[in-house]
mmCIF file with all atom_site columns, C-alpha atoms in Angstrom:
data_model
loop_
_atom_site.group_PDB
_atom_site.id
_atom_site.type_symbol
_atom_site.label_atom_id
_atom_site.label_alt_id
_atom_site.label_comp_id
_atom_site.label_asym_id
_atom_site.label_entity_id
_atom_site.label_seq_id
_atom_site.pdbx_PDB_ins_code
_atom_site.Cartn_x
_atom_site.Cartn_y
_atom_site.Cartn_z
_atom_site.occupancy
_atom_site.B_iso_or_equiv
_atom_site.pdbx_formal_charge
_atom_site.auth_seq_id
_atom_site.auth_comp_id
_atom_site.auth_asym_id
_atom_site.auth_atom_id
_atom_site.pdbx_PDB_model_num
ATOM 1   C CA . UNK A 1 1   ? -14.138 17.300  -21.177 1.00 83.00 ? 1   UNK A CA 1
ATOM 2   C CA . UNK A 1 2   ? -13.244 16.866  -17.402 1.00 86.00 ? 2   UNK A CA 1
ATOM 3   C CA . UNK A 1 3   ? -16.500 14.486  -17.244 1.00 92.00 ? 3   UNK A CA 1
ATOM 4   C CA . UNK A 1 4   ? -15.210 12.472  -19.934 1.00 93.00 ? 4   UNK A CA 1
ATOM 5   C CA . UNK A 1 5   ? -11.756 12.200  -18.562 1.00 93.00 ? 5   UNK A CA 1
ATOM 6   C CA . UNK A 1 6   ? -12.750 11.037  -15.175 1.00 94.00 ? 6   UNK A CA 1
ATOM 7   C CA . UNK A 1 7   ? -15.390 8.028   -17.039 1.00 95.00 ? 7   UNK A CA 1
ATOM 8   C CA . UNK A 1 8   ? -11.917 7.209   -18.741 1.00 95.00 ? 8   UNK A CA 1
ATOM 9   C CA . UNK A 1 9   ? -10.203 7.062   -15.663 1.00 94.00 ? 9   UNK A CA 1
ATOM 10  C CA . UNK A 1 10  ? -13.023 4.980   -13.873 1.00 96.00 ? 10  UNK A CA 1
ATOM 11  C CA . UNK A 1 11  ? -13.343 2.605   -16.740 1.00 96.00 ? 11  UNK A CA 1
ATOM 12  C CA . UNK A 1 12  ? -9.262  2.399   -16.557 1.00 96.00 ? 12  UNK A CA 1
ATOM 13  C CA . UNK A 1 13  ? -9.958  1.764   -12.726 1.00 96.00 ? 13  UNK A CA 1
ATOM 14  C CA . UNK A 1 14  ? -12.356 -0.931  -13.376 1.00 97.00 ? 14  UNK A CA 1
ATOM 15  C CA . UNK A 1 15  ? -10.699 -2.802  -15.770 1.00 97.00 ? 15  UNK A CA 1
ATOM 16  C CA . UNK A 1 16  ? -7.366  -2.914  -13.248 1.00 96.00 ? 16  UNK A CA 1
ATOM 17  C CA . UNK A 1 17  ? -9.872  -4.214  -10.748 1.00 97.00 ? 17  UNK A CA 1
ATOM 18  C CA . UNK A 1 18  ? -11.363 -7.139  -13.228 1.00 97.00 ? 18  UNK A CA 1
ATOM 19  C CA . UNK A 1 19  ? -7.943  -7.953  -13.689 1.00 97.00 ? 19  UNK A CA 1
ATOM 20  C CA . UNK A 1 20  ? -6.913  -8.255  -10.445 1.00 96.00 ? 20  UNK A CA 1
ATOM 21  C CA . UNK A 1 21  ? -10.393 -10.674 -9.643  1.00 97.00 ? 21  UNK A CA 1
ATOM 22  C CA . UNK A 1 22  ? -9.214  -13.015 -12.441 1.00 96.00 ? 22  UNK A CA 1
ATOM 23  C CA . UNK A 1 23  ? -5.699  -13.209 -10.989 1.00 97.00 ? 23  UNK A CA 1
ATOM 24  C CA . UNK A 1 24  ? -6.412  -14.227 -7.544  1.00 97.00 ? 24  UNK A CA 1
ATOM 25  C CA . UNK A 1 25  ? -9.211  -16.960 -9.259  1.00 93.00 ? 25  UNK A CA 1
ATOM 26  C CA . UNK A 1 26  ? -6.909  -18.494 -11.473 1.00 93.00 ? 26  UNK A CA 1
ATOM 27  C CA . UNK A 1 27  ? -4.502  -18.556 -8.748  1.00 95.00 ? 27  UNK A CA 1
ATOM 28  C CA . UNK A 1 28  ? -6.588  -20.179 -6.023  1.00 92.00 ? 28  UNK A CA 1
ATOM 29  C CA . UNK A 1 29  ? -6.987  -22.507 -8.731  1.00 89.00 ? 29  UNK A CA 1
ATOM 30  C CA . UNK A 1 30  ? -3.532  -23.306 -9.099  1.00 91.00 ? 30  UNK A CA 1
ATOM 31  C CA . UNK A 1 31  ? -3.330  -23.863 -5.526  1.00 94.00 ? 31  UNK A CA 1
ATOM 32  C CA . UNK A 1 32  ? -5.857  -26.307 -5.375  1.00 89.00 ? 32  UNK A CA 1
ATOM 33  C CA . UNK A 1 33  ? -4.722  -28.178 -8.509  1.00 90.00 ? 33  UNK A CA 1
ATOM 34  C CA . UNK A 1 34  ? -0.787  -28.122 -6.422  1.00 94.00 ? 34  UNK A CA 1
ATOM 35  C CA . UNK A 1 35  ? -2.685  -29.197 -3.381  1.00 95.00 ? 35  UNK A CA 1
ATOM 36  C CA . UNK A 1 36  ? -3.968  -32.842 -5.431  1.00 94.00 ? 36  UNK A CA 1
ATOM 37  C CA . UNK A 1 37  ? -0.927  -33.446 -6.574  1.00 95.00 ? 37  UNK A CA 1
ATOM 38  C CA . UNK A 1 38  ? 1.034   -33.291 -3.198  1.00 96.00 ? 38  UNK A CA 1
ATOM 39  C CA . UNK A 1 39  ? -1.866  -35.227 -1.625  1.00 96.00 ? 39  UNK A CA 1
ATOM 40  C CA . UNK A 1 40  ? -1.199  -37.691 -5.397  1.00 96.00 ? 40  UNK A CA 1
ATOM 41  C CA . UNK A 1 41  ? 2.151   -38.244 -4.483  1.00 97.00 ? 41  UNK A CA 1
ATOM 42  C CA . UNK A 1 42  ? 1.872   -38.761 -0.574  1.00 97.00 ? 42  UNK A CA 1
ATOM 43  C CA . UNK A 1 43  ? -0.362  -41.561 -1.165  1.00 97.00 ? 43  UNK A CA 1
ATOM 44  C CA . UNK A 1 44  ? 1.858   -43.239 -3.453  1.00 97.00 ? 44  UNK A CA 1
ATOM 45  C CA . UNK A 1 45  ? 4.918   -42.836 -1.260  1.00 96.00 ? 45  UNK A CA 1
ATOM 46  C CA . UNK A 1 46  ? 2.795   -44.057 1.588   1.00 96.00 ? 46  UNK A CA 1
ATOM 47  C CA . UNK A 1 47  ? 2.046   -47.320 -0.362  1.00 96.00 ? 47  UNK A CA 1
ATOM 48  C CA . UNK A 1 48  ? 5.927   -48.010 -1.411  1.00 96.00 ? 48  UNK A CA 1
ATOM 49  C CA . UNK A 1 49  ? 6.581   -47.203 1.850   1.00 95.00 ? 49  UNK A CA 1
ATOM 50  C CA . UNK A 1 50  ? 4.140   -50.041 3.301   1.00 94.00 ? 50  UNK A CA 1
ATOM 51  C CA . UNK A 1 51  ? 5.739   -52.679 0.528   1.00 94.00 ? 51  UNK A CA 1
ATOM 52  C CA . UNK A 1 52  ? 9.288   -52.308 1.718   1.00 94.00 ? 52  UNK A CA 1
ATOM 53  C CA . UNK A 1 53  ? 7.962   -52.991 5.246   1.00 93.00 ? 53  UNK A CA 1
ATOM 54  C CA . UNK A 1 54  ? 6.022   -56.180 3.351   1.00 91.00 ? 54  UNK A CA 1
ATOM 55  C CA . UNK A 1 55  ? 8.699   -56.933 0.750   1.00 89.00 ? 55  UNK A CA 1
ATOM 56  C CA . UNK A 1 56  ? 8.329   -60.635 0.981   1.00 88.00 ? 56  UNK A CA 1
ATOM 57  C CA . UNK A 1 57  ? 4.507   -60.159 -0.459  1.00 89.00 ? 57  UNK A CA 1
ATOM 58  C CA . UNK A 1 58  ? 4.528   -57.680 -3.092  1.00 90.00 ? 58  UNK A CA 1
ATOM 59  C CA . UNK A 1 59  ? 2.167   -59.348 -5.368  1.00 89.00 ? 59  UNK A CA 1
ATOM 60  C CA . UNK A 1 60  ? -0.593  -58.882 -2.802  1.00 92.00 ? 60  UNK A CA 1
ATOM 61  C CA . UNK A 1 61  ? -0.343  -55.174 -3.235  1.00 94.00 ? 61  UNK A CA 1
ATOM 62  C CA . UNK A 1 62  ? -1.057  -55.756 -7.056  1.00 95.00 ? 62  UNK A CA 1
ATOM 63  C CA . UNK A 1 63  ? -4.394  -53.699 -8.541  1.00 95.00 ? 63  UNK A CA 1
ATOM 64  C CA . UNK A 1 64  ? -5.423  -53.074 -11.939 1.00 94.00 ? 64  UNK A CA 1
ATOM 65  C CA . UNK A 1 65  ? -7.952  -50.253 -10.743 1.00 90.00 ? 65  UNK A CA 1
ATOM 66  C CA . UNK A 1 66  ? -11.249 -52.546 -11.006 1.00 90.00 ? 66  UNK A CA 1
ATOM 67  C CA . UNK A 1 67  ? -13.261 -54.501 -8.796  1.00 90.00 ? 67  UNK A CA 1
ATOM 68  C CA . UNK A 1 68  ? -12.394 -54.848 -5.126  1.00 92.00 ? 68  UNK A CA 1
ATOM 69  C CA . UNK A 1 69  ? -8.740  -53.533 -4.367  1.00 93.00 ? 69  UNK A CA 1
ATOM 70  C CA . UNK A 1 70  ? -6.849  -56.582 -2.028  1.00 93.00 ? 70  UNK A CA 1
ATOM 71  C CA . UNK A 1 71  ? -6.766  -56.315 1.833   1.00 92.00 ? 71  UNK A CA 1
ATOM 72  C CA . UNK A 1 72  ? -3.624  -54.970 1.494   1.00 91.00 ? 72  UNK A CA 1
ATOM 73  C CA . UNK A 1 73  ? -4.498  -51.652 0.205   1.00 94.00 ? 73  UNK A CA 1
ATOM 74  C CA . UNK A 1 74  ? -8.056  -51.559 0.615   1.00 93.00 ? 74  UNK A CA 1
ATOM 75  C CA . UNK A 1 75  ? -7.893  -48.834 3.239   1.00 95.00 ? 75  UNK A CA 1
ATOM 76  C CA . UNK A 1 76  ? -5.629  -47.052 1.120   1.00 95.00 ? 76  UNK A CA 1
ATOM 77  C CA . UNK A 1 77  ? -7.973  -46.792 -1.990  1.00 95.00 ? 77  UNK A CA 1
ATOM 78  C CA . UNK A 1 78  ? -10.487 -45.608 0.641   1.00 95.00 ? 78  UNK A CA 1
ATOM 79  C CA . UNK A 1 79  ? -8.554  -42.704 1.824   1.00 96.00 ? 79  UNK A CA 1
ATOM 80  C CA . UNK A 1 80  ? -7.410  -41.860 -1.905  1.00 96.00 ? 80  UNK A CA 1
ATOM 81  C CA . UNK A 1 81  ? -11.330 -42.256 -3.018  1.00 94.00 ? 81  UNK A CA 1
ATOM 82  C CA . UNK A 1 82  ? -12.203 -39.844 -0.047  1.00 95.00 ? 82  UNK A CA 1
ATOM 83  C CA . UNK A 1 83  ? -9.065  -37.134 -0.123  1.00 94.00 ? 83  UNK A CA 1
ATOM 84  C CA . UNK A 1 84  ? -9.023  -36.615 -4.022  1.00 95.00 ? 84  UNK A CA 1
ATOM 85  C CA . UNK A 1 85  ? -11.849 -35.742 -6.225  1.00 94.00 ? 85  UNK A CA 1
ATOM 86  C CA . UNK A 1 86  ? -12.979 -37.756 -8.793  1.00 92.00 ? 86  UNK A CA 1
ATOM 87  C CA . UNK A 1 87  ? -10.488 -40.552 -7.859  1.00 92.00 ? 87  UNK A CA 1
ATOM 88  C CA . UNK A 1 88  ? -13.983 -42.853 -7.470  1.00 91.00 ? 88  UNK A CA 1
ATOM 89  C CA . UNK A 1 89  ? -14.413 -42.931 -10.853 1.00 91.00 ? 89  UNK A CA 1
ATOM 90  C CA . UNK A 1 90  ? -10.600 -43.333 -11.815 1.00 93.00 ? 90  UNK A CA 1
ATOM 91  C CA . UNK A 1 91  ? -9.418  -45.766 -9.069  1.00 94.00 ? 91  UNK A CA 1
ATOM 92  C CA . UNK A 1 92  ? -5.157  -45.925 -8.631  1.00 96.00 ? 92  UNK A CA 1
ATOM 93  C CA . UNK A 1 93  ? -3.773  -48.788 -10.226 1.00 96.00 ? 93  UNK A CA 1
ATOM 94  C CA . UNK A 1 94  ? -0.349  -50.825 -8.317  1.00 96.00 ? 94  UNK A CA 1
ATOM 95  C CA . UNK A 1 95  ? 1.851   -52.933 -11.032 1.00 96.00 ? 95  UNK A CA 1
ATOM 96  C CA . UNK A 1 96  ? 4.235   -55.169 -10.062 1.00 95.00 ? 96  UNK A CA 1
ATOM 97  C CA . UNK A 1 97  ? 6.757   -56.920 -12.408 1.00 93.00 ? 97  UNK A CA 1
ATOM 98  C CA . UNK A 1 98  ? 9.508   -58.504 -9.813  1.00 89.00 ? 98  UNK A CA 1
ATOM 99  C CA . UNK A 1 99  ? 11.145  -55.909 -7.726  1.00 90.00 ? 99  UNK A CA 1
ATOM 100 C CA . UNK A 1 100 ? 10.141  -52.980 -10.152 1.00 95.00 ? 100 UNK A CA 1
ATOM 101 C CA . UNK A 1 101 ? 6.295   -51.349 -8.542  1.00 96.00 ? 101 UNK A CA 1
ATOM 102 C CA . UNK A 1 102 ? 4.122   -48.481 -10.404 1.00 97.00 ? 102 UNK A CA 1
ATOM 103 C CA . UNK A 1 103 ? 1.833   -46.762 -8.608  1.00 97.00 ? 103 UNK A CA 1
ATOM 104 C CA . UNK A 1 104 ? -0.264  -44.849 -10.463 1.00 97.00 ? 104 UNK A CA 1
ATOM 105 C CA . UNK A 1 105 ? -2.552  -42.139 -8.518  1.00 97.00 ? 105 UNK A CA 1
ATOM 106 C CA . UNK A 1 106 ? -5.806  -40.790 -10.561 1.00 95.00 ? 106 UNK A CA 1
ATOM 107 C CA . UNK A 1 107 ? -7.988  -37.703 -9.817  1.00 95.00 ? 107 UNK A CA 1
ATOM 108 C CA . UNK A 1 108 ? -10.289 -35.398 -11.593 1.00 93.00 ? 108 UNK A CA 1
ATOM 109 C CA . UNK A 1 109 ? -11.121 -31.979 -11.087 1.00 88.00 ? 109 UNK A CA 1
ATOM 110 C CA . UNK A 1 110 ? -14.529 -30.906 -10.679 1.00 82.00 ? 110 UNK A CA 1
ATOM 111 C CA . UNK A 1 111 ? -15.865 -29.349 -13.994 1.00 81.00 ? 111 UNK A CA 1
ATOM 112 C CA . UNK A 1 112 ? -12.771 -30.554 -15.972 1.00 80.00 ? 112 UNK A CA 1
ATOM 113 C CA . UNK A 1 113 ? -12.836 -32.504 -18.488 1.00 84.00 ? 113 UNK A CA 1
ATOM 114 C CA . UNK A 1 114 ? -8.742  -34.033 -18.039 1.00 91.00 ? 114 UNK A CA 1
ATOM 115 C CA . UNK A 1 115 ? -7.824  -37.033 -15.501 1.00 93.00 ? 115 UNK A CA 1
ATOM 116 C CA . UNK A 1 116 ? -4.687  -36.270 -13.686 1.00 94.00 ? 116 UNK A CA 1
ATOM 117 C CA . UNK A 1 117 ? -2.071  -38.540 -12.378 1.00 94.00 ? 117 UNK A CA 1
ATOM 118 C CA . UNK A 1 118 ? 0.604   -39.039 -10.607 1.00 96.00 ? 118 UNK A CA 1
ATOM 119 C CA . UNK A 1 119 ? 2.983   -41.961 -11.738 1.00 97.00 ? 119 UNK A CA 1
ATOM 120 C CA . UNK A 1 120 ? 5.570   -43.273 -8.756  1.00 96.00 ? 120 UNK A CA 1
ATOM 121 C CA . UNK A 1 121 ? 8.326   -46.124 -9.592  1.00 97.00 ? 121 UNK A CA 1
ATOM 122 C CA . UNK A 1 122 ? 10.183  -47.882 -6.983  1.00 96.00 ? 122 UNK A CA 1
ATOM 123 C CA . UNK A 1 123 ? 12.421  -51.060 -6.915  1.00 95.00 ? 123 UNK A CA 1
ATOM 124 C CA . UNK A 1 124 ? 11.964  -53.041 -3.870  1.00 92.00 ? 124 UNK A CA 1
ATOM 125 C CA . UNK A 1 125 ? 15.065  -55.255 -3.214  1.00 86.00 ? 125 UNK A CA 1
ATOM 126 C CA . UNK A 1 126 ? 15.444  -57.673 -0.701  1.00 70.00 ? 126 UNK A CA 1
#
């Protein structure tokens, strides 16, 4: 009987332990996800920031995501391409309908199947 209880203890013991493993994995993931999107939305405040400075060409920041990005924001798309993963294959797109501008910031995680964004609007006056 003591034998017993002490497997049942150890197997309690274990099972805490497991538990504790998955925590700290999905955690780190979390992190790492939060990390993306903070990088996400510096990019696309650095890039509004850059058109207010500009404001008298905004439609040379325009980019619908394909081809070569203007050479207004082709350093940009580099550092974007190189900081977040996936963002390659699912390039950040820059509309711009008067004094209204989207930027819209794509990454994918590796292994997952879901393309994240991050969607910034601005209106640049003047």
């Amino acid at each position: 009987a003591t034998l017993l209880e002490a497997l049942i203890g150890i197997l309690i013991f274990s099972i805490g332990i497991l538990a504790l493993v998955g925590m700290q994995a999905l955690a780190i993931k979390h992190m790492s996800d939060a990390k993306y999107r903070s990088d996400a939305a510096f990019f696309a405040n650095e890039i509004i920031g850059q058109m207010w400075v500009n404001r008298g060409s905004l439609g040379s920041y325009a980019y619908a995501g394909s081809g070569t990005p203007p050479a207004a924001i082709d350093s940009w798309v580099t550092s974007i391409q190189n900081a977040l993963p996936g963002a390659a294959a699912n390039r950040p797109t820059i509309t711009v309908a008067g004094t209204t501008v989207t930027v819209i910031v794509r990454w994918q995680l590796p292994g997952g199947a879901d393309v994240h964004r991050h969607i910034t609007m601005a209106y640049i006056n003047g």
